[in-house]
PDB file of C-alpha atoms in Angstrom:
ATOM      1  CA  UNK A 182      -5.461  17.823   8.477  1.00 56.00           C
ATOM      2  CA  UNK A 183      -3.821  14.569   6.929  1.00 63.00           C
ATOM      3  CA  UNK A 184      -5.589  11.598   7.452  1.00 90.00           C
ATOM      4  CA  UNK A 185      -2.967   9.229   8.762  1.00 94.00           C
ATOM      5  CA  UNK A 186       0.406  10.522  10.250  1.00 94.00           C
ATOM      6  CA  UNK A 187       4.088   9.528  10.876  1.00 95.00           C
ATOM      7  CA  UNK A 188       6.384  10.709  11.819  1.00 91.00           C
ATOM      8  CA  UNK A 189       8.875  10.421   8.790  1.00 89.00           C
ATOM      9  CA  UNK A 190      12.158   9.562  10.710  1.00 90.00           C
ATOM     10  CA  UNK A 191      14.803   8.374  10.203  1.00 95.00           C
ATOM     11  CA  UNK A 192      14.513   6.996  13.704  1.00 96.00           C
ATOM     12  CA  UNK A 193      18.080   5.046  14.566  1.00 97.00           C
ATOM     13  CA  UNK A 194      18.143   2.477  16.948  1.00 97.00           C
ATOM     14  CA  UNK A 195      20.486   0.142  18.207  1.00 97.00           C
ATOM     15  CA  UNK A 196      20.958  -3.652  17.498  1.00 97.00           C
ATOM     16  CA  UNK A 197      18.896  -5.489  20.069  1.00 97.00           C
ATOM     17  CA  UNK A 198      16.950  -2.407  21.094  1.00 97.00           C
ATOM     18  CA  UNK A 199      12.801  -1.743  21.321  1.00 97.00           C
ATOM     19  CA  UNK A 200      11.505  -0.008  17.982  1.00 97.00           C
ATOM     20  CA  UNK A 201       8.708   1.976  18.691  1.00 97.00           C
ATOM     21  CA  UNK A 202       6.691   3.192  15.501  1.00 98.00           C
ATOM     22  CA  UNK A 203       3.792   5.434  15.792  1.00 97.00           C
ATOM     23  CA  UNK A 204       0.712   6.520  13.526  1.00 96.00           C
ATOM     24  CA  UNK A 205      -2.175   9.005  14.822  1.00 96.00           C
ATOM     25  CA  UNK A 206      -5.367   8.357  12.054  1.00 96.00           C
ATOM     26  CA  UNK A 207      -7.999  11.325  11.716  1.00 94.00           C
ATOM     27  CA  UNK A 208     -11.724   9.567  11.063  1.00 90.00           C
ATOM     28  CA  UNK A 209     -12.883   8.938  14.466  1.00 89.00           C
ATOM     29  CA  UNK A 210     -14.912   5.557  11.788  1.00 87.00           C
ATOM     30  CA  UNK A 211     -11.679   3.253  11.019  1.00 89.00           C
ATOM     31  CA  UNK A 212     -12.356   0.177  12.146  1.00 88.00           C
ATOM     32  CA  UNK A 213      -9.028  -1.453  10.910  1.00 93.00           C
ATOM     33  CA  UNK A 214      -5.352  -0.569  10.823  1.00 95.00           C
ATOM     34  CA  UNK A 215      -2.342  -2.801   9.377  1.00 97.00           C
ATOM     35  CA  UNK A 216       1.833  -1.877   9.513  1.00 98.00           C
ATOM     36  CA  UNK A 217       3.279  -1.983   6.771  1.00 98.00           C
ATOM     37  CA  UNK A 218       7.010  -2.898   5.829  1.00 98.00           C
ATOM     38  CA  UNK A 219       8.783  -1.383   2.701  1.00 97.00           C
ATOM     39  CA  UNK A 220      12.346  -2.321   2.024  1.00 97.00           C
ATOM     40  CA  UNK A 221      14.348   0.778  -0.722  1.00 94.00           C
ATOM     41  CA  UNK A 222      13.155  -0.322  -4.033  1.00 92.00           C
ATOM     42  CA  UNK A 223      10.722  -3.082  -3.490  1.00 95.00           C
ATOM     43  CA  UNK A 224       7.176  -3.006  -2.711  1.00 96.00           C
ATOM     44  CA  UNK A 225       4.918  -2.916   0.823  1.00 97.00           C
ATOM     45  CA  UNK A 226       4.789  -6.382   2.784  1.00 97.00           C
ATOM     46  CA  UNK A 227       1.780  -6.702   5.160  1.00 96.00           C
ATOM     47  CA  UNK A 228       2.870  -7.325   8.756  1.00 96.00           C
ATOM     48  CA  UNK A 229       0.832  -6.400  11.279  1.00 96.00           C
ATOM     49  CA  UNK A 230      -3.362  -5.860  10.367  1.00 95.00           C
ATOM     50  CA  UNK A 231      -5.034  -5.303  13.650  1.00 95.00           C
ATOM     51  CA  UNK A 232      -8.742  -4.887  14.908  1.00 92.00           C
ATOM     52  CA  UNK A 233      -9.501  -3.821  18.382  1.00 92.00           C
ATOM     53  CA  UNK A 234      -8.163  -2.184  21.240  1.00 94.00           C
ATOM     54  CA  UNK A 235      -5.480  -3.326  22.829  1.00 95.00           C
ATOM     55  CA  UNK A 236      -1.567  -5.598  21.829  1.00 96.00           C
ATOM     56  CA  UNK A 237      -1.542  -8.291  19.040  1.00 96.00           C
ATOM     57  CA  UNK A 238       1.509 -10.100  19.276  1.00 97.00           C
ATOM     58  CA  UNK A 239       3.200 -11.741  16.392  1.00 96.00           C
ATOM     59  CA  UNK A 240       6.879 -12.749  16.812  1.00 96.00           C
ATOM     60  CA  UNK A 241       8.658  -9.777  17.024  1.00 97.00           C
ATOM     61  CA  UNK A 242       6.209  -7.373  16.374  1.00 97.00           C
ATOM     62  CA  UNK A 243       3.442  -6.050  18.807  1.00 98.00           C
ATOM     63  CA  UNK A 244       0.697  -3.835  17.442  1.00 97.00           C
ATOM     64  CA  UNK A 245      -1.007  -1.529  19.480  1.00 97.00           C
ATOM     65  CA  UNK A 246      -4.156   0.169  18.863  1.00 96.00           C
ATOM     66  CA  UNK A 247      -6.107   2.487  21.090  1.00 96.00           C
ATOM     67  CA  UNK A 248      -8.918   3.911  19.516  1.00 93.00           C
ATOM     68  CA  UNK A 249     -10.179   6.587  21.833  1.00 94.00           C
ATOM     69  CA  UNK A 250      -6.623   8.205  21.458  1.00 94.00           C
ATOM     70  CA  UNK A 251      -6.648   6.966  17.543  1.00 95.00           C
ATOM     71  CA  UNK A 252      -3.466   5.916  17.638  1.00 95.00           C
ATOM     72  CA  UNK A 253      -1.504   2.835  16.590  1.00 97.00           C
ATOM     73  CA  UNK A 254       1.816   1.691  17.324  1.00 97.00           C
ATOM     74  CA  UNK A 255       4.765  -0.761  16.185  1.00 98.00           C
ATOM     75  CA  UNK A 256       6.871  -2.094  18.496  1.00 98.00           C
ATOM     76  CA  UNK A 257       9.916  -4.130  17.066  1.00 98.00           C
ATOM     77  CA  UNK A 258      11.398  -6.098  19.362  1.00 98.00           C
ATOM     78  CA  UNK A 259      15.684  -7.404  19.872  1.00 98.00           C
ATOM     79  CA  UNK A 260      15.567  -4.907  16.638  1.00 98.00           C
ATOM     80  CA  UNK A 261      17.659  -6.839  13.549  1.00 97.00           C
ATOM     81  CA  UNK A 262      19.453  -4.754  10.699  1.00 97.00           C
ATOM     82  CA  UNK A 263      17.405  -5.922   8.525  1.00 97.00           C
ATOM     83  CA  UNK A 264      14.369  -4.739   9.875  1.00 98.00           C
ATOM     84  CA  UNK A 265      15.778  -1.378   8.340  1.00 98.00           C
ATOM     85  CA  UNK A 266      13.098   0.122   6.087  1.00 98.00           C
ATOM     86  CA  UNK A 267      10.128   1.938   5.314  1.00 97.00           C
ATOM     87  CA  UNK A 268       7.161   0.713   8.029  1.00 98.00           C
ATOM     88  CA  UNK A 269       3.903   2.172   6.600  1.00 97.00           C
ATOM     89  CA  UNK A 270       0.497   2.877   8.723  1.00 97.00           C
ATOM     90  CA  UNK A 271      -2.570   2.118   6.441  1.00 96.00           C
ATOM     91  CA  UNK A 272      -6.129   2.509   7.997  1.00 94.00           C
ATOM     92  CA  UNK A 273      -9.253   1.189   6.885  1.00 91.00           C
ATOM     93  CA  UNK A 274     -11.756   4.382   6.464  1.00 79.00           C
ATOM     94  CA  UNK A 275     -14.852   2.249   5.084  1.00 73.00           C
ATOM     95  CA  UNK A 276     -15.964   0.475   1.849  1.00 76.00           C
ATOM     96  CA  UNK A 277     -12.986  -1.804   1.418  1.00 83.00           C
ATOM     97  CA  UNK A 278      -9.943   1.338   0.494  1.00 89.00           C
ATOM     98  CA  UNK A 279      -7.202   1.766   3.017  1.00 92.00           C
ATOM     99  CA  UNK A 280      -5.530   5.342   3.495  1.00 92.00           C
ATOM    100  CA  UNK A 281      -2.006   5.352   3.516  1.00 94.00           C
ATOM    101  CA  UNK A 282       0.714   7.455   5.902  1.00 94.00           C
ATOM    102  CA  UNK A 283       4.000   8.105   4.405  1.00 94.00           C
ATOM    103  CA  UNK A 284       5.570   5.960   6.371  1.00 96.00           C
ATOM    104  CA  UNK A 285       8.409   5.740   9.454  1.00 97.00           C
ATOM    105  CA  UNK A 286      12.515   5.180   7.836  1.00 97.00           C
ATOM    106  CA  UNK A 287      14.315   2.696  10.535  1.00 98.00           C
ATOM    107  CA  UNK A 288      17.742   2.419  10.973  1.00 98.00           C
ATOM    108  CA  UNK A 289      19.199  -0.089  12.322  1.00 97.00           C
ATOM    109  CA  UNK A 290      22.733  -0.082  13.895  1.00 96.00           C
ATOM    110  CA  UNK A 291      24.716  -3.025  14.237  1.00 93.00           C
TER     111      UNK A 291
ATOM    112  CA  UNK B  31       0.038 -17.078  -0.425  1.00 69.00           C
ATOM    113  CA  UNK B  32      -1.380 -14.078  -2.469  1.00 66.00           C
ATOM    114  CA  UNK B  33       0.656 -13.520  -5.629  1.00 91.00           C
ATOM    115  CA  UNK B  34       0.106 -10.531  -6.694  1.00 96.00           C
ATOM    116  CA  UNK B  35       2.092 -10.533 -10.018  1.00 96.00           C
ATOM    117  CA  UNK B  36       2.807  -6.699 -12.870  1.00 97.00           C
ATOM    118  CA  UNK B  37       3.611  -7.250 -16.172  1.00 92.00           C
ATOM    119  CA  UNK B  38       6.999  -4.970 -16.329  1.00 93.00           C
ATOM    120  CA  UNK B  39       9.486  -4.379 -13.062  1.00 95.00           C
ATOM    121  CA  UNK B  40      10.930  -1.465 -15.390  1.00 96.00           C
ATOM    122  CA  UNK B  41       9.188   0.802 -18.192  1.00 97.00           C
ATOM    123  CA  UNK B  42      10.885   3.434 -20.260  1.00 97.00           C
ATOM    124  CA  UNK B  43       7.845   5.384 -22.718  1.00 97.00           C
ATOM    125  CA  UNK B  44       8.169   8.732 -24.512  1.00 97.00           C
ATOM    126  CA  UNK B  45       5.974  11.289 -24.203  1.00 98.00           C
ATOM    127  CA  UNK B  46       2.212  11.230 -25.753  1.00 97.00           C
ATOM    128  CA  UNK B  47       2.688   6.878 -25.847  1.00 97.00           C
ATOM    129  CA  UNK B  48      -0.027   4.995 -24.871  1.00 97.00           C
ATOM    130  CA  UNK B  49       1.390   2.636 -22.079  1.00 97.00           C
ATOM    131  CA  UNK B  50      -0.719  -0.573 -20.771  1.00 97.00           C
ATOM    132  CA  UNK B  51       0.517  -1.973 -17.117  1.00 98.00           C
ATOM    133  CA  UNK B  52      -1.445  -5.048 -16.349  1.00 97.00           C
ATOM    134  CA  UNK B  53      -1.817  -6.745 -12.806  1.00 97.00           C
ATOM    135  CA  UNK B  54      -2.951 -10.421 -12.237  1.00 97.00           C
ATOM    136  CA  UNK B  55      -3.441 -11.858  -9.035  1.00 96.00           C
ATOM    137  CA  UNK B  56      -4.021 -15.678  -7.774  1.00 94.00           C
ATOM    138  CA  UNK B  57      -6.668 -15.553  -4.650  1.00 90.00           C
ATOM    139  CA  UNK B  58      -9.898 -15.414  -5.672  1.00 91.00           C
ATOM    140  CA  UNK B  59      -9.718 -11.005  -4.684  1.00 93.00           C
ATOM    141  CA  UNK B  60     -12.941  -9.557  -4.789  1.00 93.00           C
ATOM    142  CA  UNK B  61     -10.713  -5.750  -4.796  1.00 94.00           C
ATOM    143  CA  UNK B  62      -8.177  -4.629  -7.035  1.00 96.00           C
ATOM    144  CA  UNK B  63      -6.327  -1.053  -7.185  1.00 97.00           C
ATOM    145  CA  UNK B  64      -3.255   0.689  -8.580  1.00 98.00           C
ATOM    146  CA  UNK B  65      -1.220   3.176  -6.444  1.00 98.00           C
ATOM    147  CA  UNK B  66       1.840   5.211  -7.125  1.00 97.00           C
ATOM    148  CA  UNK B  67       3.896   5.954  -4.993  1.00 96.00           C
ATOM    149  CA  UNK B  68       6.430   9.375  -5.358  1.00 94.00           C
ATOM    150  CA  UNK B  69       8.906  10.765  -2.686  1.00 89.00           C
ATOM    151  CA  UNK B  70       7.522  12.697  -0.021  1.00 85.00           C
ATOM    152  CA  UNK B  71       3.407  11.900  -0.759  1.00 88.00           C
ATOM    153  CA  UNK B  72       3.762   7.945  -0.514  1.00 88.00           C
ATOM    154  CA  UNK B  73       0.989   5.617  -1.471  1.00 94.00           C
ATOM    155  CA  UNK B  74      -1.474   7.825  -3.518  1.00 95.00           C
ATOM    156  CA  UNK B  75      -4.678   5.160  -4.922  1.00 95.00           C
ATOM    157  CA  UNK B  76      -5.300   6.083  -8.648  1.00 97.00           C
ATOM    158  CA  UNK B  77      -8.547   3.863  -9.404  1.00 97.00           C
ATOM    159  CA  UNK B  78      -9.287   0.980  -7.616  1.00 95.00           C
ATOM    160  CA  UNK B  79     -12.251  -2.060  -8.642  1.00 96.00           C
ATOM    161  CA  UNK B  80     -15.013  -4.339  -6.363  1.00 92.00           C
ATOM    162  CA  UNK B  81     -16.104  -6.325  -8.977  1.00 90.00           C
ATOM    163  CA  UNK B  82     -15.147  -7.049 -13.038  1.00 91.00           C
ATOM    164  CA  UNK B  83     -16.001  -4.393 -14.787  1.00 87.00           C
ATOM    165  CA  UNK B  84     -16.709  -2.257 -11.760  1.00 91.00           C
ATOM    166  CA  UNK B  85     -14.070   1.025 -10.950  1.00 94.00           C
ATOM    167  CA  UNK B  86     -14.140   3.312  -8.779  1.00 94.00           C
ATOM    168  CA  UNK B  87     -11.691   6.471  -8.902  1.00 95.00           C
ATOM    169  CA  UNK B  88      -9.695   7.053  -6.630  1.00 93.00           C
ATOM    170  CA  UNK B  89      -7.592  10.401  -5.567  1.00 92.00           C
ATOM    171  CA  UNK B  90      -5.379  11.556  -8.146  1.00 96.00           C
ATOM    172  CA  UNK B  91      -7.471   9.554 -11.441  1.00 96.00           C
ATOM    173  CA  UNK B  92      -6.551  12.764 -14.259  1.00 96.00           C
ATOM    174  CA  UNK B  93      -4.688  10.515 -16.950  1.00 96.00           C
ATOM    175  CA  UNK B  94      -5.243   6.973 -16.311  1.00 98.00           C
ATOM    176  CA  UNK B  95      -7.963   5.007 -17.229  1.00 97.00           C
ATOM    177  CA  UNK B  96      -8.460   1.137 -15.777  1.00 97.00           C
ATOM    178  CA  UNK B  97      -9.934  -2.175 -17.168  1.00 96.00           C
ATOM    179  CA  UNK B  98     -11.149  -5.219 -15.144  1.00 96.00           C
ATOM    180  CA  UNK B  99     -12.824  -7.764 -17.777  1.00 94.00           C
ATOM    181  CA  UNK B 100     -11.760 -11.001 -15.697  1.00 95.00           C
ATOM    182  CA  UNK B 101     -11.354 -10.740 -11.724  1.00 95.00           C
ATOM    183  CA  UNK B 102      -8.005 -12.084 -11.865  1.00 96.00           C
ATOM    184  CA  UNK B 103      -6.944  -9.400 -14.265  1.00 97.00           C
ATOM    185  CA  UNK B 104      -6.383  -4.946 -13.878  1.00 97.00           C
ATOM    186  CA  UNK B 105      -4.870  -2.515 -16.278  1.00 97.00           C
ATOM    187  CA  UNK B 106      -3.986   0.477 -15.757  1.00 98.00           C
ATOM    188  CA  UNK B 107      -3.971   3.265 -18.894  1.00 98.00           C
ATOM    189  CA  UNK B 108      -2.516   5.537 -19.439  1.00 97.00           C
ATOM    190  CA  UNK B 109      -3.838   7.120 -22.664  1.00 94.00           C
ATOM    191  CA  UNK B 110      -1.216   9.838 -23.751  1.00 97.00           C
ATOM    192  CA  UNK B 111       1.983   9.329 -21.413  1.00 97.00           C
ATOM    193  CA  UNK B 112       3.581  12.800 -20.387  1.00 97.00           C
ATOM    194  CA  UNK B 113       6.485  13.028 -18.001  1.00 97.00           C
ATOM    195  CA  UNK B 114       5.089  13.983 -14.631  1.00 97.00           C
ATOM    196  CA  UNK B 115       3.746  10.266 -14.495  1.00 98.00           C
ATOM    197  CA  UNK B 116       7.121   8.786 -13.991  1.00 98.00           C
ATOM    198  CA  UNK B 117       6.770   6.774 -11.179  1.00 97.00           C
ATOM    199  CA  UNK B 118       6.292   3.260  -9.046  1.00 97.00           C
ATOM    200  CA  UNK B 119       3.204   2.336  -9.431  1.00 98.00           C
ATOM    201  CA  UNK B 120       2.442  -0.560  -7.778  1.00 98.00           C
ATOM    202  CA  UNK B 121      -0.846  -3.065  -7.898  1.00 98.00           C
ATOM    203  CA  UNK B 122      -2.704  -4.427  -5.095  1.00 97.00           C
ATOM    204  CA  UNK B 123      -5.533  -6.645  -4.092  1.00 96.00           C
ATOM    205  CA  UNK B 124      -8.037  -7.659  -1.615  1.00 93.00           C
ATOM    206  CA  UNK B 125     -10.441 -10.508  -0.467  1.00 90.00           C
ATOM    207  CA  UNK B 126     -13.320  -8.313   0.259  1.00 84.00           C
ATOM    208  CA  UNK B 127     -16.516  -8.496   2.261  1.00 74.00           C
ATOM    209  CA  UNK B 128     -14.441  -7.207   5.548  1.00 73.00           C
ATOM    210  CA  UNK B 129     -11.338  -8.223   5.276  1.00 72.00           C
ATOM    211  CA  UNK B 130      -8.953  -4.885   3.760  1.00 85.00           C
ATOM    212  CA  UNK B 131      -5.838  -6.440   3.839  1.00 92.00           C
ATOM    213  CA  UNK B 132      -4.138  -5.609   0.886  1.00 95.00           C
ATOM    214  CA  UNK B 133      -1.799  -7.160  -0.726  1.00 96.00           C
ATOM    215  CA  UNK B 134       1.239  -6.261  -3.647  1.00 97.00           C
ATOM    216  CA  UNK B 135       2.684  -6.555  -6.524  1.00 97.00           C
ATOM    217  CA  UNK B 136       6.051  -5.770  -6.588  1.00 97.00           C
ATOM    218  CA  UNK B 137       5.891  -2.364  -8.936  1.00 97.00           C
ATOM    219  CA  UNK B 138       6.222  -0.973 -11.743  1.00 97.00           C
ATOM    220  CA  UNK B 139       8.410   1.775 -12.164  1.00 97.00           C
ATOM    221  CA  UNK B 140       7.688   3.426 -15.088  1.00 98.00           C
ATOM    222  CA  UNK B 141       9.780   7.029 -16.862  1.00 98.00           C
ATOM    223  CA  UNK B 142       8.417   8.629 -19.319  1.00 98.00           C
ATOM    224  CA  UNK B 143      10.813  10.787 -21.412  1.00 97.00           C
TER     225      UNK B 143
END
């Protein structure tokens, strides 16, 4: 069983819609969770971090964490074509290391 | 802003060559990491370092070694490059002591012929 799982997509949404990206993880002791955005040919860029259950909002982005269900999600409101990228979920499983999912490709159509 | 730089964006080497990839961070971070990223396989950790001269193997260390002589610099060495080491190599750093956000350099796309 993979430690961090994401649907590879592509997830297609029209411009202005809400994009919902999901991630599940297997290590119940995980404490911190991150979302990265990666444009094609570029390196990952950190966009959100979340440490406690509930929602965390930053601009058009909201991260949601449910530790009981071992589930973390990223909502992107008012999606723009420039949001088209691969979104990586990462989980800290101990000793400073992160385990990354393989990413969900998001396509926002004008 | 954290800045992580890598010595080359693109590199082409021959099979059997010794290859050095260098990474420098300017934010006094404790931890540094080397990953490779391949289509369908995601990011895989090769080595990481949590202090000067300290290193730990990641998930795929075979065929690689690392060096961290100064806090800001972490080098990845391919002792004898092989075609299956053609990949995107990404360096990252994190502050450490509970702050696990990793910040990535721009990446080096290495092709081994």
